[in-house]
Short mmCIF file of C-alpha atoms in Angstrom, two decimals:
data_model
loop_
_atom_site.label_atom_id
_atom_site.label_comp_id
_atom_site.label_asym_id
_atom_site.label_seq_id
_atom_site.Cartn_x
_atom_site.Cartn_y
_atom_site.Cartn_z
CA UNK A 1 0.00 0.00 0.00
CA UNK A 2 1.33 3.72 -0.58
CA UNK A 3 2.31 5.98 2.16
CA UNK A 4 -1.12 7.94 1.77
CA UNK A 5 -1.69 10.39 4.58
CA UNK A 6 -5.15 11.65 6.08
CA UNK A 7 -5.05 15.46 7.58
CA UNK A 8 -7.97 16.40 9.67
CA UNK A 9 -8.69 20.16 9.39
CA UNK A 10 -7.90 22.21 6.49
CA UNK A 11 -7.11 25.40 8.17
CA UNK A 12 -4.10 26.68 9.00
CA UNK A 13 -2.52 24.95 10.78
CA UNK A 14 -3.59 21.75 8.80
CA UNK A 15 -2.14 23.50 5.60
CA UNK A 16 1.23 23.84 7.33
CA UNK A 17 1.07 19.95 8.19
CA UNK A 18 0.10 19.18 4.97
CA UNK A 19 3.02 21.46 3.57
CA UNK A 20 5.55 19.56 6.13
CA UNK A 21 4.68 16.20 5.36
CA UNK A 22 4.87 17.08 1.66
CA UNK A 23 8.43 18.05 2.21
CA UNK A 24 9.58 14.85 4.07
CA UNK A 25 8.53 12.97 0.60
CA UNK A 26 7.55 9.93 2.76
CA UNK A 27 3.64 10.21 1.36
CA UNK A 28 2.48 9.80 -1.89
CA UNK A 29 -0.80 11.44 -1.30
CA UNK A 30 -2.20 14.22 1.24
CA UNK A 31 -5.70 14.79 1.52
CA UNK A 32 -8.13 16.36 4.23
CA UNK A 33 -11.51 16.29 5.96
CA UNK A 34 -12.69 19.23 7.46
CA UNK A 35 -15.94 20.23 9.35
CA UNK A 36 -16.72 23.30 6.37
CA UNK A 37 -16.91 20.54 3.92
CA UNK A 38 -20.39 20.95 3.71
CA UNK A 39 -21.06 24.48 3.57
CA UNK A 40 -21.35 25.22 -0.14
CA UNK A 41 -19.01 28.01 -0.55
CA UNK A 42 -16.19 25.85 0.91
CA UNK A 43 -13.13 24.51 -1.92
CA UNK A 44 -13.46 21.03 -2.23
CA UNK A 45 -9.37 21.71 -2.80
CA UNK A 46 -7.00 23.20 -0.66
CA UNK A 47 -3.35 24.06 -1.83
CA UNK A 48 -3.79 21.20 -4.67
CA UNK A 49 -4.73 18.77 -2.07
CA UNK A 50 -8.23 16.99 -2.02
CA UNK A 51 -11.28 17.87 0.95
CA UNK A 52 -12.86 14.41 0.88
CA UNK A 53 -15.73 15.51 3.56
CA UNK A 54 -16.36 16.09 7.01
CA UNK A 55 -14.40 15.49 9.95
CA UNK A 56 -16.97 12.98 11.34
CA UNK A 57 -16.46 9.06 12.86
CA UNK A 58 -18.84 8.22 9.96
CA UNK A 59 -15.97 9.87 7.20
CA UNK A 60 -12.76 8.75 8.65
CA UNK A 61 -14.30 4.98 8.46
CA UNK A 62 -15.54 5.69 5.00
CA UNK A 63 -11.24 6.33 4.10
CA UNK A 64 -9.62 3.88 6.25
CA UNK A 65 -8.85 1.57 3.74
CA UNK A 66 -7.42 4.27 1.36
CA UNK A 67 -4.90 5.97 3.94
CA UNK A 68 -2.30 4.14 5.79
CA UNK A 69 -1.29 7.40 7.81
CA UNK A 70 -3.90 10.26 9.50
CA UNK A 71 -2.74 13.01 11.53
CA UNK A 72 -4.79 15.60 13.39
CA UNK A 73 -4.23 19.44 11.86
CA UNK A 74 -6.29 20.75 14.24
CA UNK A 75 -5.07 23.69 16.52
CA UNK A 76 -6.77 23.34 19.45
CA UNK A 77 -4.81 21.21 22.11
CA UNK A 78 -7.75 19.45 23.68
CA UNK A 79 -9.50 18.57 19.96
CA UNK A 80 -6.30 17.56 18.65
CA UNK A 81 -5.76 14.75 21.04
CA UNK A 82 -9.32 13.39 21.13
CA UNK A 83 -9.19 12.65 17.67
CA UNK A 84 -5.78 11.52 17.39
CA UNK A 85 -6.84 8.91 20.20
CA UNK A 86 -10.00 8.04 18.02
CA UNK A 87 -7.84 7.94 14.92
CA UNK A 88 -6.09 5.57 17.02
CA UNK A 89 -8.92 2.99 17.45
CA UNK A 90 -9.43 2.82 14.01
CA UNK A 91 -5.75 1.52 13.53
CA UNK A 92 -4.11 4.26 11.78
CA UNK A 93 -0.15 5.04 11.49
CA UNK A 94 -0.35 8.30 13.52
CA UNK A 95 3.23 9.57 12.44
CA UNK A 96 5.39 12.01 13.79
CA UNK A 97 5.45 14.67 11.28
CA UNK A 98 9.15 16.53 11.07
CA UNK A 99 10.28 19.32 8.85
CA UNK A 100 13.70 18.38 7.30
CA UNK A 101 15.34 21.45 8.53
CA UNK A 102 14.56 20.71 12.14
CA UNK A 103 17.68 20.32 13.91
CA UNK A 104 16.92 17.17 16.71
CA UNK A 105 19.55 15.08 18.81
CA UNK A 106 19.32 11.51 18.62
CA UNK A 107 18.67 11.21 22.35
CA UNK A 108 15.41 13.30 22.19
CA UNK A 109 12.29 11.72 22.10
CA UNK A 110 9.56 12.04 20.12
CA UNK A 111 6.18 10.51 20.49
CA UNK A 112 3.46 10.02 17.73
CA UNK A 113 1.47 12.72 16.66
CA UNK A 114 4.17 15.12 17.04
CA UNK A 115 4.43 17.66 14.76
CA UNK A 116 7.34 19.46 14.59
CA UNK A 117 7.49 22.70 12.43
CA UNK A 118 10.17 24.24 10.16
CA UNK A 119 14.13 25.44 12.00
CA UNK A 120 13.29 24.05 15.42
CA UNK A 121 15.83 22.87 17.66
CA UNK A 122 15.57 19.64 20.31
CA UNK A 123 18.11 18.99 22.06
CA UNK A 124 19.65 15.71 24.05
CA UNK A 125 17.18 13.85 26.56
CA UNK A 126 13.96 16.11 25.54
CA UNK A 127 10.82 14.27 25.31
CA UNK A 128 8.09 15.51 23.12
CA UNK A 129 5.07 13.66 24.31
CA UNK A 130 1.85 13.02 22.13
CA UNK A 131 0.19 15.25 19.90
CA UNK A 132 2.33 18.00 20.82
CA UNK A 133 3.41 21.03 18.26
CA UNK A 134 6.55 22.62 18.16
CA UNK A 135 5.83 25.63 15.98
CA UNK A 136 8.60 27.52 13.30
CA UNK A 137 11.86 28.07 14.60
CA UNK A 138 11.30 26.93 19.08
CA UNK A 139 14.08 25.55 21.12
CA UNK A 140 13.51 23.03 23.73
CA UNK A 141 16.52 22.01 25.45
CA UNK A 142 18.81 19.29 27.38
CA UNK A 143 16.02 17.15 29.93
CA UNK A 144 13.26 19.14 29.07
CA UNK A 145 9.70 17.42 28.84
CA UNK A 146 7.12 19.17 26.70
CA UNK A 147 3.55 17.31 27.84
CA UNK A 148 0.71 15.58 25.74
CA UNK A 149 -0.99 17.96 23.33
CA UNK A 150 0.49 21.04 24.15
CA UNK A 151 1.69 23.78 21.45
CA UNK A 152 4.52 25.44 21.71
CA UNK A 153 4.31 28.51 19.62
CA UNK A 154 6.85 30.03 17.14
CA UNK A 155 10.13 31.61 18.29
CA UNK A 156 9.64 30.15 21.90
CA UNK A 157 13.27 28.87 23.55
CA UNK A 158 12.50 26.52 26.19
CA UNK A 159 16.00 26.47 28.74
CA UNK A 160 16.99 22.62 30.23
CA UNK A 161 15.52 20.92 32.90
CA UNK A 162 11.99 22.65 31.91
CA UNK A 163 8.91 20.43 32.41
CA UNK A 164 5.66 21.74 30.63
CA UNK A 165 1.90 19.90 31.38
CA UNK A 166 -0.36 19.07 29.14
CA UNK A 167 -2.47 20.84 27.30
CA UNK A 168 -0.51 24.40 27.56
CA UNK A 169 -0.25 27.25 24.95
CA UNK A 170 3.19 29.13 25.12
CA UNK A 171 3.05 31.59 23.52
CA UNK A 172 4.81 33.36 20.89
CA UNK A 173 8.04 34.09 21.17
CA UNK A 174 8.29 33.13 25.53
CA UNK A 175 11.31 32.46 27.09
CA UNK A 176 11.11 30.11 30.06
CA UNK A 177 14.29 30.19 32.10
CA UNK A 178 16.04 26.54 33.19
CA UNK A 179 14.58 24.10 35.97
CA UNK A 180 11.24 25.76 35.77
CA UNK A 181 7.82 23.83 36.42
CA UNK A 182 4.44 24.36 34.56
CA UNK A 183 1.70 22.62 35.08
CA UNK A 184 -1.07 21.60 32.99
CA UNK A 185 -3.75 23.64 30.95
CA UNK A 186 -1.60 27.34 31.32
CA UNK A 187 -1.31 29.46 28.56
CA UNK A 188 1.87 31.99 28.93
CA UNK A 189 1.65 34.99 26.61
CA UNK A 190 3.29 36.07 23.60
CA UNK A 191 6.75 37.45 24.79
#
């Protein structure tokens, strides 16, 4: 079977998954579902890539057999995970999706569902846990653990020895200083 990948949510940040996984040349196809598909006005096509239908249960089951891979391209932390666990269940490859020019040790680890954006730097003994984005051009450093389905915005640097929760929004641009604790569900500002 090809590599044939399965994006839920056409939006933004979808399109920049979609554009990432294009890069990495690993899938043969890309195509979407997303909730506008049945508003009238909507493109059935999204930067040359197909909108099948709806993100619904009902959909995904109706394209299992044609995609090997899905991924969730869904912003929000807390709707991103439920469906990658329900994308899960139905027994799809939930890859880690990594622009080439991200920079990542070999003793960082990533989990599935990871998407991890264009110039970002991981460094040794990091651990990227599920569903988690690591927008254009973050550091995380040495022993840092970013948690399950939290986004780490663009330009953030994350010092060593930081531990983030799950389900957090850093924001923009943030610097958060070594050995520092946050727990789950915080947003931090841009800056």
């Amino acid at each position: 079977m090809k590599n044939k990948l399965l994006i839920l949510g056409s939006g933004g940040h979808g399109r920049v998954v979609a554009d990432v996984a294009e890069k990495t040349k690993f899938f043969q196809e890309i195509s979407f579902l997303d909730d506008n598909f049945l508003n009238r006005n909507f493109s059935k096509s999204v930067d040359s890539k197909k909108v099948l239908g709806e993100i619904s249960k009902r959909s995904i089951k109706k394209y299992a057999s044609e995609f090997s891979h899905a991924f969730v391209g869904i912003g929000d932390n807390q709707i991103r995970i439920n469906w990658l666990k329900i994308l899960e269940t139905m027994n799809f490859e939930i890859p880690k999706i990594i622009d080439p020019s991200a920079e990542i040790s070999k003793y960082a680890v990533l989990e599935k569902g990871s998407f991890i954006n264009t110039n970002v730097v991981i460094q040794c003994n990091a651990k990227i846990q599920f569903g988690s984005i690591l927008n254009t051009s973050c550091t995380i450093d040495h022993d840092s653990i970013i948690g399950e389905g939290t986004h780490i915005c663009p330009g953030v640097n994350v010092a060593g020895n930081v531990n983030i929760g799950k389900f957090c929004w850093i924001g923009i641009g943030s610097q958060i200083i070594q050995n520092v604790q946050i727990g789950d569900n915080v947003t931090v500002g841009g800056g």
